[in-house]
PDB file of C-alpha atoms in Angstrom:
ATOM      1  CA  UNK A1459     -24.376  -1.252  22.120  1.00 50.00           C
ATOM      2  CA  UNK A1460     -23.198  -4.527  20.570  1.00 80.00           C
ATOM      3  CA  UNK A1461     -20.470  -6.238  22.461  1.00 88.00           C
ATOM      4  CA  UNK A1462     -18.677  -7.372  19.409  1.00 87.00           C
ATOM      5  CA  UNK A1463     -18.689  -2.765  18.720  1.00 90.00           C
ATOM      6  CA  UNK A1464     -17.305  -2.216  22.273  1.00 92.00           C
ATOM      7  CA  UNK A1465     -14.859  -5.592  22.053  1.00 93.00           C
ATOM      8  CA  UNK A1466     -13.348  -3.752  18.464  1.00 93.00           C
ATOM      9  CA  UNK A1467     -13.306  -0.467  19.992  1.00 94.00           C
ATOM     10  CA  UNK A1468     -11.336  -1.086  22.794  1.00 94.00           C
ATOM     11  CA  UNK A1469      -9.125  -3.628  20.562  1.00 94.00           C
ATOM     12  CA  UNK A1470      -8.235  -0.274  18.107  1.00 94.00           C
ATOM     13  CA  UNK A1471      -7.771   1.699  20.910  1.00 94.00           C
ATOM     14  CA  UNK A1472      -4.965  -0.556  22.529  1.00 94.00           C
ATOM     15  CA  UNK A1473      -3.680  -1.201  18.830  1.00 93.00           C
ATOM     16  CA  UNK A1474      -3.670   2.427  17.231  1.00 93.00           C
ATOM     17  CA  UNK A1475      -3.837   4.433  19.788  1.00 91.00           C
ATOM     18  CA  UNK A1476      -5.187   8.006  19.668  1.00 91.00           C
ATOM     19  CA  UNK A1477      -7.358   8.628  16.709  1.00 91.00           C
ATOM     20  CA  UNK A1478      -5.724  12.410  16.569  1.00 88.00           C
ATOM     21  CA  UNK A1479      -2.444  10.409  15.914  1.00 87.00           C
ATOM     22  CA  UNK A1480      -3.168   8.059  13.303  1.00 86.00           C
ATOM     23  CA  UNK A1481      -1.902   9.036   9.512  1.00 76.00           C
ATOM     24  CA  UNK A1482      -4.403  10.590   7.176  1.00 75.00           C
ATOM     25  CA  UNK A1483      -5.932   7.982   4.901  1.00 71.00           C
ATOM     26  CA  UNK A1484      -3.533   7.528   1.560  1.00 73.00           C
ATOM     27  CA  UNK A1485      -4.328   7.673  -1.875  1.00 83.00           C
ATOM     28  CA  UNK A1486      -2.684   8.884  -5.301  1.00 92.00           C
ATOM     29  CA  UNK A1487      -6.124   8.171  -7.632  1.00 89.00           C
ATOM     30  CA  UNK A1488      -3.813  10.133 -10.382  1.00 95.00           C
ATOM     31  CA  UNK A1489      -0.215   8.544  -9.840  1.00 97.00           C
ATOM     32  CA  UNK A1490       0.289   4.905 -10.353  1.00 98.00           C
ATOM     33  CA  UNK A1491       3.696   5.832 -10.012  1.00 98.00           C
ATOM     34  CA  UNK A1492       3.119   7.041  -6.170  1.00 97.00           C
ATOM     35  CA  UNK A1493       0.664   4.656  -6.013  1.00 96.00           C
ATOM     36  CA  UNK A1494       3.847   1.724  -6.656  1.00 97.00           C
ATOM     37  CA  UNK A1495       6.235   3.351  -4.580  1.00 97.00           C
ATOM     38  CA  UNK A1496       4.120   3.241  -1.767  1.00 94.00           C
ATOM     39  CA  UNK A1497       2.845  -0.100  -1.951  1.00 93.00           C
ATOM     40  CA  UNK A1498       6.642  -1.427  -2.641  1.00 95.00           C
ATOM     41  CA  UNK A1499       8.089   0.506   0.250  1.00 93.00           C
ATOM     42  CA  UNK A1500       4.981   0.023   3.195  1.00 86.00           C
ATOM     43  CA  UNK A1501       5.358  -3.563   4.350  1.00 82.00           C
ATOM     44  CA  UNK A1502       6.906  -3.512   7.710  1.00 77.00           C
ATOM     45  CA  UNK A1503       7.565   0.087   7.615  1.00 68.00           C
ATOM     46  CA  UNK A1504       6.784   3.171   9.316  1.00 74.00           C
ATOM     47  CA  UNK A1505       4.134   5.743   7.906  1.00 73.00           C
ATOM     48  CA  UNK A1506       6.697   8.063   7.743  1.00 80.00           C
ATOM     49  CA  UNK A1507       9.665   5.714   6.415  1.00 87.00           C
ATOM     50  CA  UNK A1508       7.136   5.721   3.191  1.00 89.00           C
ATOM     51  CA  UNK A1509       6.050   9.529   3.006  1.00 90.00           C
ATOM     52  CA  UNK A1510       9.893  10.433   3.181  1.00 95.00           C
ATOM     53  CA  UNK A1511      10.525   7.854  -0.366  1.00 96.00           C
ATOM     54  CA  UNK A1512       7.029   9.781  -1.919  1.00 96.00           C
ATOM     55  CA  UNK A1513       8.214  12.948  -0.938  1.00 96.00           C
ATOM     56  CA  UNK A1514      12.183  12.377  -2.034  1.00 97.00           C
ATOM     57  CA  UNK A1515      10.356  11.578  -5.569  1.00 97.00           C
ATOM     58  CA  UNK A1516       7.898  14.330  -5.795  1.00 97.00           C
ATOM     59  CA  UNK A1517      11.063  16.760  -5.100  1.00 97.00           C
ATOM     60  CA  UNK A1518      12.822  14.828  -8.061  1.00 96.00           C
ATOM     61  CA  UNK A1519      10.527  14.979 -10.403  1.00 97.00           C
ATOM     62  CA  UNK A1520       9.690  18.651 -10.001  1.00 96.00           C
ATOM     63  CA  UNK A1521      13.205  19.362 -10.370  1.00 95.00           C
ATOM     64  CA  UNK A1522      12.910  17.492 -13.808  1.00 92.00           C
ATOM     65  CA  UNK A1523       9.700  19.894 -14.323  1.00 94.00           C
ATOM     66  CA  UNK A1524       7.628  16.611 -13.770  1.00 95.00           C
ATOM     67  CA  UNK A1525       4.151  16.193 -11.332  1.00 97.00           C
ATOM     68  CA  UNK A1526       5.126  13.211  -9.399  1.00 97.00           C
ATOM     69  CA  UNK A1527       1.314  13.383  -8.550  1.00 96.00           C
ATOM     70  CA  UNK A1528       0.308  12.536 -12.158  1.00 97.00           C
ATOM     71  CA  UNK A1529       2.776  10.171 -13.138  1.00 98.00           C
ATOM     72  CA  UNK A1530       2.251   6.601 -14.666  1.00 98.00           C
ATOM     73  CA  UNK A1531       4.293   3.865 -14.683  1.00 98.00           C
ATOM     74  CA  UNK A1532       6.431   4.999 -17.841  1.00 98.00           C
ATOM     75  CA  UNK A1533       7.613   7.985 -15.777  1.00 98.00           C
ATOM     76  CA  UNK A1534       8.617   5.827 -12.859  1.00 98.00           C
ATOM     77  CA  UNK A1535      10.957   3.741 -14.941  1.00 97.00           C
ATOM     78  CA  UNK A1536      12.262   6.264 -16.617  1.00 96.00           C
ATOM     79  CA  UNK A1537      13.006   8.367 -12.971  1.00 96.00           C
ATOM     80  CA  UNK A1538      15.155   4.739 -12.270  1.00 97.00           C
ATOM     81  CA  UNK A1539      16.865   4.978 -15.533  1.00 96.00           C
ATOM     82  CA  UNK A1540      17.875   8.641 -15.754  1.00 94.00           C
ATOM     83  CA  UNK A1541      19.869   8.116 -12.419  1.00 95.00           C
ATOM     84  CA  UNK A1542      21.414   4.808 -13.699  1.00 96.00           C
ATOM     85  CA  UNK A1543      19.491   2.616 -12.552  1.00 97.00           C
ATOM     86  CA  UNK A1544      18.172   0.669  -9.564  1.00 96.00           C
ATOM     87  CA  UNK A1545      21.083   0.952  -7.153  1.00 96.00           C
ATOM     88  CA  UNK A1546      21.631   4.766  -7.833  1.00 97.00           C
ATOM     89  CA  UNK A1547      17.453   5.308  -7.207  1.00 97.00           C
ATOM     90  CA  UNK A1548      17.497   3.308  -4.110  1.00 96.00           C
ATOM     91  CA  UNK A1549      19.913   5.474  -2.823  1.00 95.00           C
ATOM     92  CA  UNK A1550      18.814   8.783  -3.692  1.00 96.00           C
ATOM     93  CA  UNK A1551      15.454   8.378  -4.097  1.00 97.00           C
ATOM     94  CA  UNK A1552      14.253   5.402  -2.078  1.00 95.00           C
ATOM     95  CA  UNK A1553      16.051   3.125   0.542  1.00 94.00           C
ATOM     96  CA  UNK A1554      18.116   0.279   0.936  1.00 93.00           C
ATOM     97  CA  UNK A1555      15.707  -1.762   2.568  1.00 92.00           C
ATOM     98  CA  UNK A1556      15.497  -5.202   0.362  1.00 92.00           C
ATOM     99  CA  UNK A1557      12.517  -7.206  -0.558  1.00 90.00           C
ATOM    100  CA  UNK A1558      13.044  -9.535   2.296  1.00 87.00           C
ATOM    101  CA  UNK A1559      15.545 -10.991   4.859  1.00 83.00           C
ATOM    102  CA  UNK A1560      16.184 -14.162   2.338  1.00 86.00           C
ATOM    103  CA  UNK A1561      19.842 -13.874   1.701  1.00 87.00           C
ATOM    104  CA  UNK A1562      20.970 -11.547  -1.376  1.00 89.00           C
ATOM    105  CA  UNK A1563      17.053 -10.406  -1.494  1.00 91.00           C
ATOM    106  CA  UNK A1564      16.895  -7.926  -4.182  1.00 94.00           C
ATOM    107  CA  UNK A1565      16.446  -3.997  -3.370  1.00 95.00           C
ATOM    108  CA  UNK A1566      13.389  -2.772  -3.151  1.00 96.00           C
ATOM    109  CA  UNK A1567      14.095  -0.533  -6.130  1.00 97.00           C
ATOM    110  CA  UNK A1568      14.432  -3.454  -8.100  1.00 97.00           C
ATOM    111  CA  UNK A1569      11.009  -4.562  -7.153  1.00 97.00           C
ATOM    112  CA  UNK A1570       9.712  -1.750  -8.083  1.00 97.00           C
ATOM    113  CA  UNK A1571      11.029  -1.298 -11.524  1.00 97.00           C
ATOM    114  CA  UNK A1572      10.026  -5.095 -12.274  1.00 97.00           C
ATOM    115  CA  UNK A1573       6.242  -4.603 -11.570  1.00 98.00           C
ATOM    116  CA  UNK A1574       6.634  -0.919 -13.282  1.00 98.00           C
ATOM    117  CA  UNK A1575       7.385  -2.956 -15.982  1.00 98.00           C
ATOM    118  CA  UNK A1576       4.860  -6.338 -15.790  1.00 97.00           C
ATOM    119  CA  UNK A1577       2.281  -3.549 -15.842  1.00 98.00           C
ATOM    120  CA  UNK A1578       2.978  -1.204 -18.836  1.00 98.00           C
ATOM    121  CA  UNK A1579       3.632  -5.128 -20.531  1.00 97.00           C
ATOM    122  CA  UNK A1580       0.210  -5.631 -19.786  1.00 97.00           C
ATOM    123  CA  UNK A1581      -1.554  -2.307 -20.819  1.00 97.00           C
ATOM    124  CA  UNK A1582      -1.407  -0.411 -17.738  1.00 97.00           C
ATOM    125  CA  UNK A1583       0.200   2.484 -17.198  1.00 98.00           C
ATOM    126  CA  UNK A1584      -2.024   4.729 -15.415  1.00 97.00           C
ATOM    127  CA  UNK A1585      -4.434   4.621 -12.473  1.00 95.00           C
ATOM    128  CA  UNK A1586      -7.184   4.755 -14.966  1.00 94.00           C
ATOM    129  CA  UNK A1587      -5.985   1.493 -16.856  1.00 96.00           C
ATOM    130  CA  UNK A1588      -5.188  -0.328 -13.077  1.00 94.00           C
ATOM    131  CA  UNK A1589      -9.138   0.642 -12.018  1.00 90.00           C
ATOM    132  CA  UNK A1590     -10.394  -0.413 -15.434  1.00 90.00           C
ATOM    133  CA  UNK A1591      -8.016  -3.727 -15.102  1.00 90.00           C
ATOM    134  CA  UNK A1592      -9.632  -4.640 -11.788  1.00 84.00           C
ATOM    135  CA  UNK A1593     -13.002  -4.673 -12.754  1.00 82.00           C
ATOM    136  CA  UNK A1594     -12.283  -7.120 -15.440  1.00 88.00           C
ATOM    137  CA  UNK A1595     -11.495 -10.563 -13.802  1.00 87.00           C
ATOM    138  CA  UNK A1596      -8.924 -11.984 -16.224  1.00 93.00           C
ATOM    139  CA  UNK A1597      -6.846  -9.103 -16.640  1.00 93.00           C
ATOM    140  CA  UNK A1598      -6.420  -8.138 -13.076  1.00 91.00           C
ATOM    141  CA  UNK A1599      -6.168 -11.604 -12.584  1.00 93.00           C
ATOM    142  CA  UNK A1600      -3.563 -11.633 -14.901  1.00 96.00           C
ATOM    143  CA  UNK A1601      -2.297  -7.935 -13.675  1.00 96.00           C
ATOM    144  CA  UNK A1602      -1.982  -9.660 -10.227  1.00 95.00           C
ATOM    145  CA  UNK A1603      -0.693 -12.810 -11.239  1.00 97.00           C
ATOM    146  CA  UNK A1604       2.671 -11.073 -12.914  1.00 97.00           C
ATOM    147  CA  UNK A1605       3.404  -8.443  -9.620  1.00 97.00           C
ATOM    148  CA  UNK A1606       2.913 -11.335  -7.527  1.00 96.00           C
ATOM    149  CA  UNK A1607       5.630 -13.201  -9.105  1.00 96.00           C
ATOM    150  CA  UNK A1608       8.074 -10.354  -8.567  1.00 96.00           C
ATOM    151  CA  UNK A1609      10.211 -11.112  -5.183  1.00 93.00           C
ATOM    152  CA  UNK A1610       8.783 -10.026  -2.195  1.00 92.00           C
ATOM    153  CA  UNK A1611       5.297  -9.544  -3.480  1.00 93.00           C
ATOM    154  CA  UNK A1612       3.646 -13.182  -3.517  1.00 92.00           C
ATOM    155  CA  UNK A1613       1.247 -12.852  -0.620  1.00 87.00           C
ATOM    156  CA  UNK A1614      -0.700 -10.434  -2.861  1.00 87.00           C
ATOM    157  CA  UNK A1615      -0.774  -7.686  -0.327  1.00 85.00           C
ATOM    158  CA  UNK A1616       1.027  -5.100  -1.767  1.00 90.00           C
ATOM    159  CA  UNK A1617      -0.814  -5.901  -5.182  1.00 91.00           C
ATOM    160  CA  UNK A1618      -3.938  -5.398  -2.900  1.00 84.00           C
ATOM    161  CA  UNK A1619      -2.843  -2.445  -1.415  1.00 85.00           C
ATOM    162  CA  UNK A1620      -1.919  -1.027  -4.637  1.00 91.00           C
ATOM    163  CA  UNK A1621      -5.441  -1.280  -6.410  1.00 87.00           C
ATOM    164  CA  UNK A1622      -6.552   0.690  -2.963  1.00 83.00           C
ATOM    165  CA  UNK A1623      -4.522   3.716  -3.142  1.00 87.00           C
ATOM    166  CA  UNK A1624      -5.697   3.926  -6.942  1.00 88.00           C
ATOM    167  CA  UNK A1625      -9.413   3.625  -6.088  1.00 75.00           C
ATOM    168  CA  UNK A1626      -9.842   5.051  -2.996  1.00 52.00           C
ATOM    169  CA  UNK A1627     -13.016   3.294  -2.489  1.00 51.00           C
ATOM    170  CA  UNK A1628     -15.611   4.190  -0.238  1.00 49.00           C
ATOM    171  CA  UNK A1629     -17.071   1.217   0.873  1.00 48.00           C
ATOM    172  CA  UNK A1630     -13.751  -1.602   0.243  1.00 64.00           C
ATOM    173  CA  UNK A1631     -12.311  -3.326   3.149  1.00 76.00           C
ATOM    174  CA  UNK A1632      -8.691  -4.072   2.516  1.00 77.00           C
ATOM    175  CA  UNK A1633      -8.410  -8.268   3.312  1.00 81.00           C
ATOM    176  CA  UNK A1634      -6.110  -6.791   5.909  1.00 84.00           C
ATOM    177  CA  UNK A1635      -8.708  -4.953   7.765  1.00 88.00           C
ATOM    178  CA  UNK A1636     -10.917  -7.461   7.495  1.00 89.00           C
ATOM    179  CA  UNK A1637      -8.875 -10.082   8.984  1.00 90.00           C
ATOM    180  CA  UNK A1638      -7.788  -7.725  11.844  1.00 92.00           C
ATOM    181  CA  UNK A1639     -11.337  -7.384  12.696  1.00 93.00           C
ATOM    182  CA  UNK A1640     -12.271 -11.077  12.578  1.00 92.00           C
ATOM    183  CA  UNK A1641      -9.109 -12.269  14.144  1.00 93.00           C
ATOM    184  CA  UNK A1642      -9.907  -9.720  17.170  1.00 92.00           C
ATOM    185  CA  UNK A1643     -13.765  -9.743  16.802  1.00 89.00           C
ATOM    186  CA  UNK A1644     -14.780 -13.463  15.239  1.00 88.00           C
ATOM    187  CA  UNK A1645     -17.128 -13.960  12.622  1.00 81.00           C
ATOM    188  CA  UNK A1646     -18.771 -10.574  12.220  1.00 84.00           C
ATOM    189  CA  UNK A1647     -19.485  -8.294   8.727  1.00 87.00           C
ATOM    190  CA  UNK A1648     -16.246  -6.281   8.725  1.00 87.00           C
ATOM    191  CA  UNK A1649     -17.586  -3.473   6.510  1.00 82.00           C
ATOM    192  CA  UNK A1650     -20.751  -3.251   8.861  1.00 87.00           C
ATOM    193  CA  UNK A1651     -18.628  -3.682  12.125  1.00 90.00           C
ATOM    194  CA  UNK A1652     -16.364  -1.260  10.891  1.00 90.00           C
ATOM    195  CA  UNK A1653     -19.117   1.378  10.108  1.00 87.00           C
ATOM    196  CA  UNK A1654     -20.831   0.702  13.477  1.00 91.00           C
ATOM    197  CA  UNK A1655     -17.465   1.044  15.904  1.00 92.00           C
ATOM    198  CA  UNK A1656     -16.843   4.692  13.617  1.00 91.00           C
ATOM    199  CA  UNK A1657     -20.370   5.727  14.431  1.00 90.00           C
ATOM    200  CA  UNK A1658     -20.157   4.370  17.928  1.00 90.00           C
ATOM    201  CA  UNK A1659     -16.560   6.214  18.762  1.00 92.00           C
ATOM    202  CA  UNK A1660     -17.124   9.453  16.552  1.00 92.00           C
ATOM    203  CA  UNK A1661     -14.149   8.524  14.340  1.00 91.00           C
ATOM    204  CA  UNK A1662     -14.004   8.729  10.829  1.00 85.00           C
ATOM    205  CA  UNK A1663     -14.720   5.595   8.617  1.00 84.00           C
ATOM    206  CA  UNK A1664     -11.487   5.411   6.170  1.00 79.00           C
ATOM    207  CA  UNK A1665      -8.884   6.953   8.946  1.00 85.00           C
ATOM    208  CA  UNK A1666     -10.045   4.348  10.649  1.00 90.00           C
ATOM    209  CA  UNK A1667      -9.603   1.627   7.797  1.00 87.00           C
ATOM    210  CA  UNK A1668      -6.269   3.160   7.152  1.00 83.00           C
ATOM    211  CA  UNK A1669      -4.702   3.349  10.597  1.00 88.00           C
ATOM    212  CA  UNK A1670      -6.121  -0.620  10.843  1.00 90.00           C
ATOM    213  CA  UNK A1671      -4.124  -1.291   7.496  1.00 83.00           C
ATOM    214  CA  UNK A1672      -0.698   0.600   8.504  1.00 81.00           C
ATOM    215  CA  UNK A1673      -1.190  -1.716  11.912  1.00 87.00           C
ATOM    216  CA  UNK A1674      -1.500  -4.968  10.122  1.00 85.00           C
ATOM    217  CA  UNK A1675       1.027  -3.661   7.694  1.00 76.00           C
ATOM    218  CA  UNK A1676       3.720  -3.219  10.040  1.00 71.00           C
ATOM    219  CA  UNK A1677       2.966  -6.850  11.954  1.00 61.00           C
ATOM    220  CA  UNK A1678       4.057  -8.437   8.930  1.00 52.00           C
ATOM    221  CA  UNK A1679       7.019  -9.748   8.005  1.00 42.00           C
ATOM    222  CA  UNK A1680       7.545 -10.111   3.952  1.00 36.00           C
ATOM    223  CA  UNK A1681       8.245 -13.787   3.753  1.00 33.00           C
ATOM    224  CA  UNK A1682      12.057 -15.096   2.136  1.00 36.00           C
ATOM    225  CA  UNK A1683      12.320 -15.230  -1.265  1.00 36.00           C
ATOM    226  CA  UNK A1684      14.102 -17.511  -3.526  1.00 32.00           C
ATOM    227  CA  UNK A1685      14.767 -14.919  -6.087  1.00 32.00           C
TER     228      UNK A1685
END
């Protein structure tokens, strides 16, 4: 066996601990709604911090006769606005965690309803129009450009995050992932590295990729924002 396999092994062992533990691999390849709430809410959180903001929502919009599991952006802003608003939705629906720890940082609920709206301005409203968007290079360029200027979202990896919990790729390496595994490994092929420690251990390829992400996830701080 490589050394670099065994080195990454026992580095995801010490860092995720056991497999049977780590959080089944997200995606909502229906809900760009989910899809935003999650990707807003996961940076320096816990797994279950998140699932408890997708699951307040899901209850909310069934009780509006709504599939939270099939809802675009329009339906997310217009959740926010039939409870009055950001403040109101953070409360009920989401948290009061704010974008960052810059002083009078925004909500995250405010966060969320500005890239709701960059990305119905631009055409996409649905996980179809966000997978279409990212194969074309200018307008996910552009796509990314306007969710990256919303506060707390200028590193790019929520935006990041976001296209992978619409496309639930089979072969994508988050930048995350594959800067955990070069940071901890060197200068090694992170998809093939990632694919040979899964073989190697007998774990499965995307839990593996995921519990990586939710580990790199909640090592980072979101940075201070001016806004």
């Amino acid at each position: 066996m490589n050394t670099d396999i065994e080195q990454l092994r026992t580095v995801c062992v010490r860092d995720l601990g056991d497999p049977a533990g780590w959080p089944e691999p997200t995606g909502y390849p229906n809900s760009l709604a989910l899809c935003i709430i999650d990707a807003i809410y996961v940076t320096g959180a816990r797994h279950l911090t998140v699932q408890k903001v997708v699951e307040r929502y899901r209850t909310h919009r069934a009780g509006q006769g709504g599939d939270a599991d099939t809802d675009g952006a329009p339906e997310l802003l217009a959740s926010v606005h039939e409870v009055g608003g950001p403040e109101p939705w953070a409360s009920e629906i989401g948290n009061r965690r704010p974008t960052s720890t810059a002083r009078n940082a925004p909500l995250r609920a405010v966060a969320l309803v500005r890239v709701a709206q960059a990305l119905i301005e631009l055409g996409i409203e649905t996980t179809a129009d966000l997978r279409a968007a990212a194969e074309d290079v200018e307008r996910c360029g552009k796509a990314r450009a306007a969710w990256c200027a919303v506060p707390g979202q200028q590193s790019g990896f929520t935006w990041s995050y976001l296209v992978l919990l619409a496309q639930v790729p089979e072969v994508t390496v988050h930048t995350a992932v594959a800067g955990y595994v070069v940071r901890e490994v060197g200068a090694v092929d992170p998809v093939a590295a990632l694919r040979a420690v899964s073989r190697f251990a007998g774990w499965d390829l995307h839990a593996l990729h995921h519990a990586i992400w939710r580990f790199e996830s909640g090592r980072r701080r979101t940075l201070p924002s001016s806004a």
